[in-house]
Coordinates of N, CA and C in Angstrom, one line a residue:
M125 N 24.4 12.8 10.2 CA 23.7 11.6 9.8 C 23.3 11.7 8.4
T126 N 23.4 10.7 7.6 CA 23.1 10.7 6.2 C 21.6 10.4 6.1
T127 N 20.9 11.1 5.1 CA 19.5 10.9 4.8 C 19.4 9.6 4.0
L128 N 18.5 8.8 4.4 CA 18.2 7.6 3.6 C 17.1 8.0 2.6
H129 N 17.4 8.2 1.4 CA 16.5 8.6 0.4 C 15.5 7.5 -0.1
W130 N 16.0 6.3 -0.2 CA 15.2 5.2 -0.7 C 15.3 4.0 0.3
G131 N 14.1 3.6 0.7 CA 14.0 2.3 1.5 C 13.3 1.3 0.6
C132 N 13.9 0.2 0.2 CA 13.4 -0.7 -0.7 C 13.3 -2.1 -0.1
V133 N 12.2 -2.7 -0.5 CA 11.9 -4.1 -0.1 C 11.8 -4.9 -1.4
A134 N 12.6 -6.0 -1.4 CA 12.6 -6.9 -2.6 C 12.2 -8.2 -2.2
D135 N 11.4 -8.9 -3.1 CA 10.9 -10.2 -2.8 C 11.8 -11.3 -3.0
D136 N 13.0 -11.1 -3.5 CA 14.1 -12.1 -3.6 C 15.4 -11.4 -3.8
F137 N 16.5 -12.2 -3.6 CA 17.8 -11.6 -3.6 C 18.2 -11.1 -5.0
T138 N 17.8 -11.9 -6.0 CA 18.2 -11.4 -7.4 C 17.5 -10.1 -7.7
G139 N 16.3 -9.9 -7.4 CA 15.6 -8.6 -7.6 C 16.2 -7.5 -6.8
A140 N 16.7 -7.8 -5.6 CA 17.3 -6.8 -4.7 C 18.6 -6.4 -5.4
T141 N 19.4 -7.3 -5.9 CA 20.7 -6.9 -6.5 C 20.5 -6.2 -7.8
D142 N 19.4 -6.6 -8.6 CA 19.1 -5.8 -9.8 C 18.8 -4.4 -9.5
L143 N 17.9 -4.2 -8.5 CA 17.5 -2.8 -8.1 C 18.7 -2.1 -7.6
A144 N 19.5 -2.7 -6.7 CA 20.6 -2.0 -6.1 C 21.6 -1.6 -7.2
G145 N 21.8 -2.4 -8.2 CA 22.7 -2.1 -9.3 C 22.2 -0.8 -10.1
N146 N 20.9 -0.8 -10.3 CA 20.3 0.4 -11.0 C 20.4 1.6 -10.1
L147 N 20.2 1.5 -8.8 CA 20.3 2.7 -8.0 C 21.7 3.2 -7.9
A148 N 22.7 2.3 -7.8 CA 24.1 2.7 -7.8 C 24.5 3.3 -9.1
T149 N 24.1 2.7 -10.2 CA 24.4 3.3 -11.5 C 23.8 4.7 -11.6
A150 N 22.7 5.0 -11.0 CA 22.1 6.3 -11.0 C 22.8 7.3 -10.0
G151 N 23.8 6.8 -9.3 CA 24.6 7.6 -8.4 C 24.2 7.6 -6.9
W152 N 23.2 6.7 -6.6 CA 22.9 6.6 -5.1 C 23.8 5.6 -4.5
R153 N 24.3 6.0 -3.3 CA 25.2 5.0 -2.5 C 24.2 4.0 -1.9
T154 N 24.4 2.8 -2.3 CA 23.4 1.7 -2.0 C 23.9 0.5 -1.3
A155 N 23.1 0.0 -0.4 CA 23.5 -1.2 0.4 C 22.4 -2.2 0.2
V156 N 22.8 -3.5 0.0 CA 21.8 -4.6 0.0 C 21.9 -5.3 1.4
L157 N 20.8 -5.5 2.0 CA 20.7 -6.1 3.3 C 20.0 -7.4 3.1
T158 N 20.5 -8.5 3.6 CA 19.8 -9.8 3.5 C 18.9 -10.0 4.7
G159 N 17.7 -9.4 4.6 CA 16.8 -9.5 5.8 C 17.1 -8.4 6.7
V160 N 16.4 -8.3 7.8 CA 16.6 -7.3 8.9 C 16.6 -8.0 10.2
S161 N 17.4 -7.5 11.1 CA 17.4 -8.0 12.5 C 16.5 -7.2 13.4
A162 N 16.4 -7.7 14.6 CA 15.6 -6.9 15.6 C 16.2 -5.6 15.9
E163 N 17.5 -5.6 15.8 CA 18.3 -4.3 16.1 C 18.4 -3.4 14.8
D164 N 18.3 -2.2 15.1 CA 18.5 -1.2 14.0 C 20.0 -1.1 13.7
H165 N 20.4 -0.9 12.5 CA 21.8 -0.7 12.1 C 21.9 0.7 11.6
A166 N 23.0 1.3 11.9 CA 23.4 2.6 11.3 C 23.7 2.4 9.9
L167 N 23.1 3.2 9.0 CA 23.3 3.2 7.6 C 24.1 4.4 7.2
T168 N 25.3 4.5 7.8 CA 26.2 5.7 7.5 C 26.6 5.7 6.1
G169 N 26.5 6.8 5.5 CA 27.0 7.0 4.1 C 26.1 6.3 3.0
I170 N 24.9 6.0 3.3 CA 24.1 5.2 2.4 C 22.9 6.1 2.0
D171 N 22.6 6.2 0.7 CA 21.4 6.9 0.2 C 20.2 6.0 0.0
A172 N 20.5 4.7 -0.2 CA 19.4 3.7 -0.5 C 19.8 2.4 0.1
A173 N 18.8 1.8 0.8 CA 18.9 0.5 1.4 C 17.9 -0.4 0.7
V174 N 18.4 -1.6 0.3 CA 17.5 -2.6 -0.4 C 17.5 -3.8 0.5
I175 N 16.4 -4.2 1.0 CA 16.3 -5.4 1.9 C 15.8 -6.5 1.0
A176 N 16.7 -7.6 0.9 CA 16.4 -8.8 0.2 C 15.7 -9.8 1.1
L177 N 14.5 -10.1 0.7 CA 13.7 -11.1 1.4 C 13.6 -12.4 0.6
K178 N 13.0 -13.4 1.1 CA 12.7 -14.6 0.4 C 11.2 -14.8 0.4
T179 N 10.4 -13.8 -0.1 CA 9.0 -13.9 0.0 C 8.3 -14.2 -1.3
R180 N 9.0 -14.3 -2.4 CA 8.4 -14.5 -3.7 C 7.5 -15.7 -3.7
T181 N 7.9 -16.8 -3.1 CA 7.1 -18.0 -3.1 C 6.7 -18.4 -1.7
A182 N 6.8 -17.5 -0.8 CA 6.4 -17.8 0.6 C 4.9 -17.8 0.7
P183 N 4.3 -18.5 1.7 CA 2.9 -18.4 2.0 C 2.5 -16.9 2.1
R184 N 1.3 -16.6 1.7 CA 0.9 -15.2 1.6 C 1.1 -14.4 3.0
A185 N 0.6 -15.0 4.1 CA 0.7 -14.3 5.4 C 2.1 -14.1 5.8
E186 N 3.0 -15.0 5.5 CA 4.4 -14.9 5.8 C 5.0 -13.8 4.9
A187 N 4.7 -13.7 3.7 CA 5.2 -12.7 2.8 C 4.8 -11.3 3.2
I188 N 3.5 -11.2 3.6 CA 3.0 -9.9 4.1 C 3.8 -9.5 5.4
G189 N 3.8 -10.4 6.3 CA 4.5 -10.1 7.6 C 5.9 -9.7 7.5
E190 N 6.7 -10.5 6.7 CA 8.1 -10.2 6.5 C 8.3 -8.8 5.8
S191 N 7.4 -8.6 4.8 CA 7.5 -7.3 4.1 C 7.2 -6.1 5.0
L192 N 6.2 -6.2 5.8 CA 5.9 -5.2 6.7 C 7.0 -5.0 7.8
H193 N 7.6 -6.0 8.2 CA 8.7 -5.9 9.2 C 9.9 -5.2 8.5
A194 N 10.1 -5.5 7.3 CA 11.2 -4.7 6.5 C 10.8 -3.3 6.4
L195 N 9.6 -3.0 6.0 CA 9.1 -1.6 5.8 C 9.3 -0.8 7.1
R196 N 8.9 -1.4 8.2 CA 9.0 -0.7 9.5 C 10.4 -0.5 9.9
W197 N 11.3 -1.4 9.6 CA 12.7 -1.2 9.8 C 13.2 0.0 9.0
L198 N 12.8 0.0 7.7 CA 13.2 1.2 6.9 C 12.7 2.5 7.4
Q199 N 11.4 2.5 7.9 CA 10.9 3.7 8.5 C 11.7 4.1 9.7
R200 N 12.1 3.2 10.6 CA 12.9 3.6 11.7 C 14.3 4.1 11.3
A201 N 14.7 3.6 10.1 CA 16.0 4.1 9.6 C 15.9 5.5 8.9
G202 N 14.7 6.0 8.8 CA 14.4 7.3 8.3 C 14.2 7.4 6.8
A203 N 13.9 6.3 6.1 CA 13.7 6.4 4.7 C 12.6 7.4 4.3
Q204 N 12.9 8.1 3.2 CA 12.0 9.2 2.7 C 11.0 8.6 1.7
R205 N 11.5 7.7 0.9 CA 10.7 7.1 -0.2 C 10.8 5.6 -0.1
Y206 N 9.7 4.9 -0.6 CA 9.7 3.4 -0.5 C 9.5 2.8 -1.9
Y207 N 10.1 1.7 -2.1 CA 10.0 1.0 -3.4 C 9.9 -0.5 -3.1
F208 N 8.9 -1.1 -3.7 CA 8.7 -2.6 -3.5 C 9.1 -3.2 -4.9
K209 N 10.2 -4.0 -4.8 CA 10.7 -4.7 -6.0 C 10.2 -6.1 -6.0
Y210 N 9.3 -6.3 -7.0 CA 8.7 -7.7 -7.1 C 9.3 -8.3 -8.4
C211 N 9.0 -9.5 -8.6 CA 9.5 -10.2 -9.8 C 9.1 -9.5 -11.1
S212 N 10.1 -9.4 -12.0 CA 9.8 -8.7 -13.2 C 8.9 -9.4 -14.2
T213 N 8.6 -10.6 -13.9 CA 7.6 -11.3 -14.7 C 6.2 -11.3 -14.0
F214 N 6.1 -10.5 -12.9 CA 4.9 -10.3 -12.2 C 4.3 -11.6 -11.7
D215 N 5.1 -12.5 -11.3 CA 4.6 -13.7 -10.7 C 5.0 -13.8 -9.2
S216 N 4.4 -14.8 -8.6 CA 4.8 -15.0 -7.2 C 4.4 -16.5 -6.9
T217 N 3.3 -16.7 -6.3 CA 2.8 -18.1 -6.1 C 1.4 -18.2 -6.8
S218 N 0.8 -19.3 -6.9 CA -0.4 -19.5 -7.6 C -1.5 -18.6 -6.9
E219 N -1.3 -18.4 -5.6 CA -2.3 -17.5 -4.9 C -1.9 -16.0 -5.1
G220 N -0.7 -15.7 -5.4 CA -0.2 -14.4 -5.7 C 0.1 -13.6 -4.5
N221 N 1.4 -13.2 -4.3 CA 1.8 -12.4 -3.2 C 2.0 -10.9 -3.5
I222 N 2.2 -10.6 -4.8 CA 2.5 -9.3 -5.1 C 1.4 -8.3 -4.7
G223 N 0.2 -8.5 -5.1 CA -0.9 -7.6 -4.8 C -1.1 -7.5 -3.3
P224 N -1.3 -8.6 -2.6 CA -1.5 -8.5 -1.1 C -0.4 -7.9 -0.4
V225 N 0.9 -8.1 -0.8 CA 2.0 -7.4 -0.1 C 2.0 -5.9 -0.4
L226 N 1.7 -5.6 -1.7 CA 1.7 -4.2 -2.0 C 0.5 -3.5 -1.3
D227 N -0.7 -4.1 -1.2 CA -1.8 -3.6 -0.4 C -1.4 -3.3 1.0
A228 N -0.7 -4.3 1.6 CA -0.3 -4.2 3.0 C 0.7 -3.0 3.2
L229 N 1.7 -2.9 2.3 CA 2.6 -1.8 2.3 C 1.9 -0.4 2.2
I230 N 1.0 -0.3 1.2 CA 0.2 0.9 1.0 C -0.6 1.3 2.2
D231 N -1.2 0.3 2.8 CA -2.0 0.5 4.0 C -1.2 1.0 5.2
D232 N 0.0 0.3 5.4 CA 0.8 0.7 6.5 C 1.4 2.1 6.3
L233 N 1.6 2.5 5.1 CA 2.2 3.8 4.8 C 1.1 4.9 4.8
S234 N -0.2 4.4 4.8 CA -1.3 5.3 4.6 C -1.2 6.1 3.3
A235 N -0.7 5.5 2.3 CA -0.5 6.1 1.0 C -1.8 6.1 0.2
P236 N -2.1 7.2 -0.4 CA -3.4 7.2 -1.2 C -3.3 6.4 -2.5
R237 N -2.1 6.1 -3.0 CA -1.9 5.3 -4.2 C -0.5 4.9 -4.3
A238 N -0.3 3.9 -5.2 CA 1.1 3.5 -5.5 C 1.2 3.4 -7.1
V239 N 2.3 3.7 -7.6 CA 2.6 3.5 -9.0 C 3.2 2.1 -9.2
V240 N 2.5 1.3 -10.0 CA 3.0 0.0 -10.3 C 3.4 -0.1 -11.8
V241 N 4.6 -0.5 -11.9 CA 5.2 -0.7 -13.3 C 5.7 -2.1 -13.4
P242 N 4.9 -3.0 -14.0 CA 5.2 -4.4 -14.1 C 6.1 -4.7 -15.3
S243 N 7.3 -4.2 -15.2 CA 8.3 -4.4 -16.2 C 9.7 -4.1 -15.7
F244 N 10.7 -4.6 -16.4 CA 12.1 -4.3 -16.0 C 12.9 -4.4 -17.3
P245 N 12.9 -3.3 -18.1 CA 13.5 -3.3 -19.4 C 15.0 -3.7 -19.5
D246 N 15.8 -3.5 -18.4 CA 17.2 -3.9 -18.4 C 17.3 -5.4 -18.5
T247 N 16.3 -6.1 -18.1 CA 16.3 -7.6 -18.3 C 15.3 -8.1 -19.4
G248 N 14.9 -7.2 -20.2 CA 14.0 -7.6 -21.3 C 12.6 -7.8 -21.0
R249 N 12.1 -7.4 -19.8 CA 10.7 -7.5 -19.3 C 10.0 -6.2 -19.6
T250 N 9.1 -6.2 -20.6 CA 8.4 -5.0 -20.9 C 6.9 -5.3 -21.0
V251 N 6.1 -4.3 -21.0 CA 4.6 -4.4 -21.2 C 4.2 -3.6 -22.4
Y252 N 3.4 -4.2 -23.2 CA 2.8 -3.4 -24.4 C 1.4 -3.8 -24.4
Q253 N 0.5 -2.8 -24.4 CA -0.9 -2.9 -24.5 C -1.4 -4.0 -23.5
G254 N -0.9 -3.9 -22.3 CA -1.3 -4.8 -21.2 C -0.7 -6.2 -21.2
H255 N 0.1 -6.5 -22.2 CA 0.7 -7.8 -22.3 C 2.2 -7.8 -21.9
L256 N 2.6 -8.7 -21.0 CA 3.9 -8.8 -20.5 C 4.8 -9.6 -21.5
F257 N 5.9 -9.0 -21.9 CA 6.9 -9.6 -22.8 C 8.2 -10.0 -22.1
V258 N 8.8 -11.1 -22.6 CA 10.1 -11.5 -22.2 C 10.9 -11.4 -23.5
G259 N 11.8 -10.3 -23.6 CA 12.4 -10.1 -24.8 C 11.4 -9.7 -25.8
D260 N 11.4 -10.4 -27.0 CA 10.4 -10.1 -28.0 C 9.2 -11.1 -28.0
Q261 N 9.1 -11.9 -27.0 CA 8.1 -12.9 -26.9 C 7.1 -12.6 -25.8
L262 N 5.8 -12.9 -26.1 CA 4.8 -12.8 -25.0 C 5.3 -13.8 -23.9
L263 N 5.1 -13.4 -22.6 CA 5.4 -14.3 -21.5 C 4.8 -15.7 -21.8
S264 N 3.6 -15.7 -22.2 CA 2.9 -17.0 -22.4 C 3.6 -17.9 -23.5
A265 N 4.4 -17.3 -24.3 CA 5.1 -18.0 -25.4 C 6.6 -18.2 -25.1
S266 N 7.1 -17.7 -24.0 CA 8.5 -17.7 -23.6 C 8.8 -18.9 -22.8
P267 N 10.1 -19.2 -22.7 CA 10.5 -20.3 -21.7 C 10.2 -19.9 -20.3
M268 N 10.0 -18.7 -19.9 CA 9.7 -18.3 -18.5 C 8.4 -18.9 -18.1
R269 N 7.5 -19.2 -19.0 CA 6.2 -19.8 -18.6 C 6.4 -21.1 -17.9
H270 N 7.6 -21.7 -18.0 CA 7.8 -23.0 -17.4 C 8.8 -22.8 -16.2
H271 N 8.8 -21.7 -15.6 CA 9.7 -21.4 -14.4 C 9.5 -22.5 -13.4
P272 N 10.6 -23.0 -12.8 CA 10.4 -24.2 -11.9 C 9.7 -23.8 -10.6
L273 N 9.8 -22.6 -10.1 CA 9.1 -22.2 -8.9 C 7.7 -21.5 -9.1
T274 N 7.6 -20.8 -10.2 CA 6.4 -20.0 -10.4 C 6.0 -20.1 -11.8
P275 N 5.6 -21.3 -12.3 CA 5.1 -21.4 -13.7 C 3.8 -20.7 -13.9
H276 N 3.7 -20.1 -15.1 CA 2.4 -19.4 -15.5 C 2.4 -19.2 -17.0
D277 N 1.2 -19.2 -17.5 CA 1.2 -19.1 -19.0 C 0.4 -17.9 -19.5
R278 N 0.0 -17.0 -18.6 CA -0.8 -15.9 -19.1 C -0.6 -14.8 -18.1
I279 N -0.2 -13.6 -18.5 CA -0.2 -12.4 -17.7 C -0.8 -11.3 -18.6
R280 N -1.8 -10.7 -18.1 CA -2.4 -9.6 -18.7 C -2.5 -8.5 -17.6
C281 N -1.8 -7.4 -17.7 CA -1.7 -6.4 -16.7 C -2.9 -5.5 -16.9
P282 N -3.6 -5.0 -15.9 CA -3.2 -5.2 -14.5 C -3.9 -6.4 -13.9
R283 N -4.2 -7.5 -14.6 CA -4.8 -8.7 -14.0 C -3.8 -9.9 -14.1
P284 N -2.8 -9.9 -13.4 CA -1.8 -11.0 -13.5 C -2.4 -12.3 -12.9
A285 N -1.6 -13.3 -13.1 CA -2.1 -14.6 -12.6 C -2.3 -14.7 -11.2
G286 N -3.3 -15.4 -10.8 CA -3.6 -15.8 -9.4 C -4.0 -14.6 -8.5
G287 N -4.6 -13.5 -9.0 CA -5.0 -12.4 -8.2 C -3.8 -11.7 -7.6
A288 N -2.7 -11.7 -8.2 CA -1.5 -11.1 -7.6 C -1.6 -9.5 -7.7
E289 N -2.6 -9.0 -8.4 CA -2.6 -7.5 -8.5 C -3.0 -6.8 -7.2
P290 N -2.5 -5.7 -6.9 CA -3.0 -4.9 -5.8 C -4.4 -4.4 -6.0
S291 N -5.1 -4.1 -4.9 CA -6.5 -3.7 -5.1 C -6.7 -2.2 -5.6
S292 N -5.7 -1.4 -5.3 CA -5.7 0.0 -5.7 C -4.4 0.5 -6.2
C293 N -4.2 0.7 -7.4 CA -2.9 1.2 -7.9 C -3.1 2.0 -9.2
L294 N -2.0 2.7 -9.5 CA -1.9 3.4 -10.8 C -1.0 2.5 -11.6
L295 N -1.4 2.0 -12.7 CA -0.6 1.2 -13.6 C 0.1 2.1 -14.6
G296 N 1.4 1.9 -14.7 CA 2.2 2.7 -15.7 C 1.8 2.2 -17.1
E297 N 1.5 3.1 -17.9 CA 1.1 2.8 -19.3 C 2.1 3.5 -20.3
P298 N 2.1 3.0 -21.5 CA 3.1 3.6 -22.5 C 2.8 5.1 -22.6
R299 N 3.8 5.9 -23.0 CA 3.8 7.3 -23.2 C 3.4 8.1 -21.9
G300 N 3.7 7.5 -20.8 CA 3.5 8.3 -19.5 C 2.1 8.4 -19.0
S301 N 1.1 7.9 -19.7 CA -0.3 8.0 -19.2 C -0.5 7.0 -18.1
T302 N -1.4 7.2 -17.2 CA -1.8 6.3 -16.1 C -3.3 6.1 -16.1
R303 N -3.6 4.9 -15.6 CA -5.1 4.7 -15.4 C -5.2 4.0 -14.1
R304 N -6.3 4.4 -13.4 CA -6.5 3.8 -12.1 C -7.3 2.4 -12.3
R305 N -6.8 1.4 -11.6 CA -7.5 0.1 -11.7 C -8.6 0.1 -10.6

């Protein structure tokens, strides 16, 4: 039986394929699953499983429930490490799903902390001094502020729009330092 090194939950299909591509580029044999069924599937020859959900804009309770269902599926599959891939512009709904989902995953894993890195440099999403950038523009000045599903005009990490931040996390800072929120 192959060891499942990474069990990943993504809040949308695009994020799942972005993450899967990065894992595969790093040499991990990776599969993307579109949701999970009630039955467990053998993940023969796979180092990383990425479950693509549709929770980015779902109602909060639904997003939490589906994410926990995916996590428990990955636990039954024997995943050793867990990764929650959320939108690289750190948005979700106006109520914010990212923080509540992350809190639920942390609680379910009984994890003392989680490292949160609200960026994705491969797609031009970076954070500098707490401000989220899209390319060389602040998110608030970029065309992304008018996103059709999740419009927003201000993101200051670790206080993203709509209370989307988790209640307890370590925020990745420049030069490798971390600070507890």
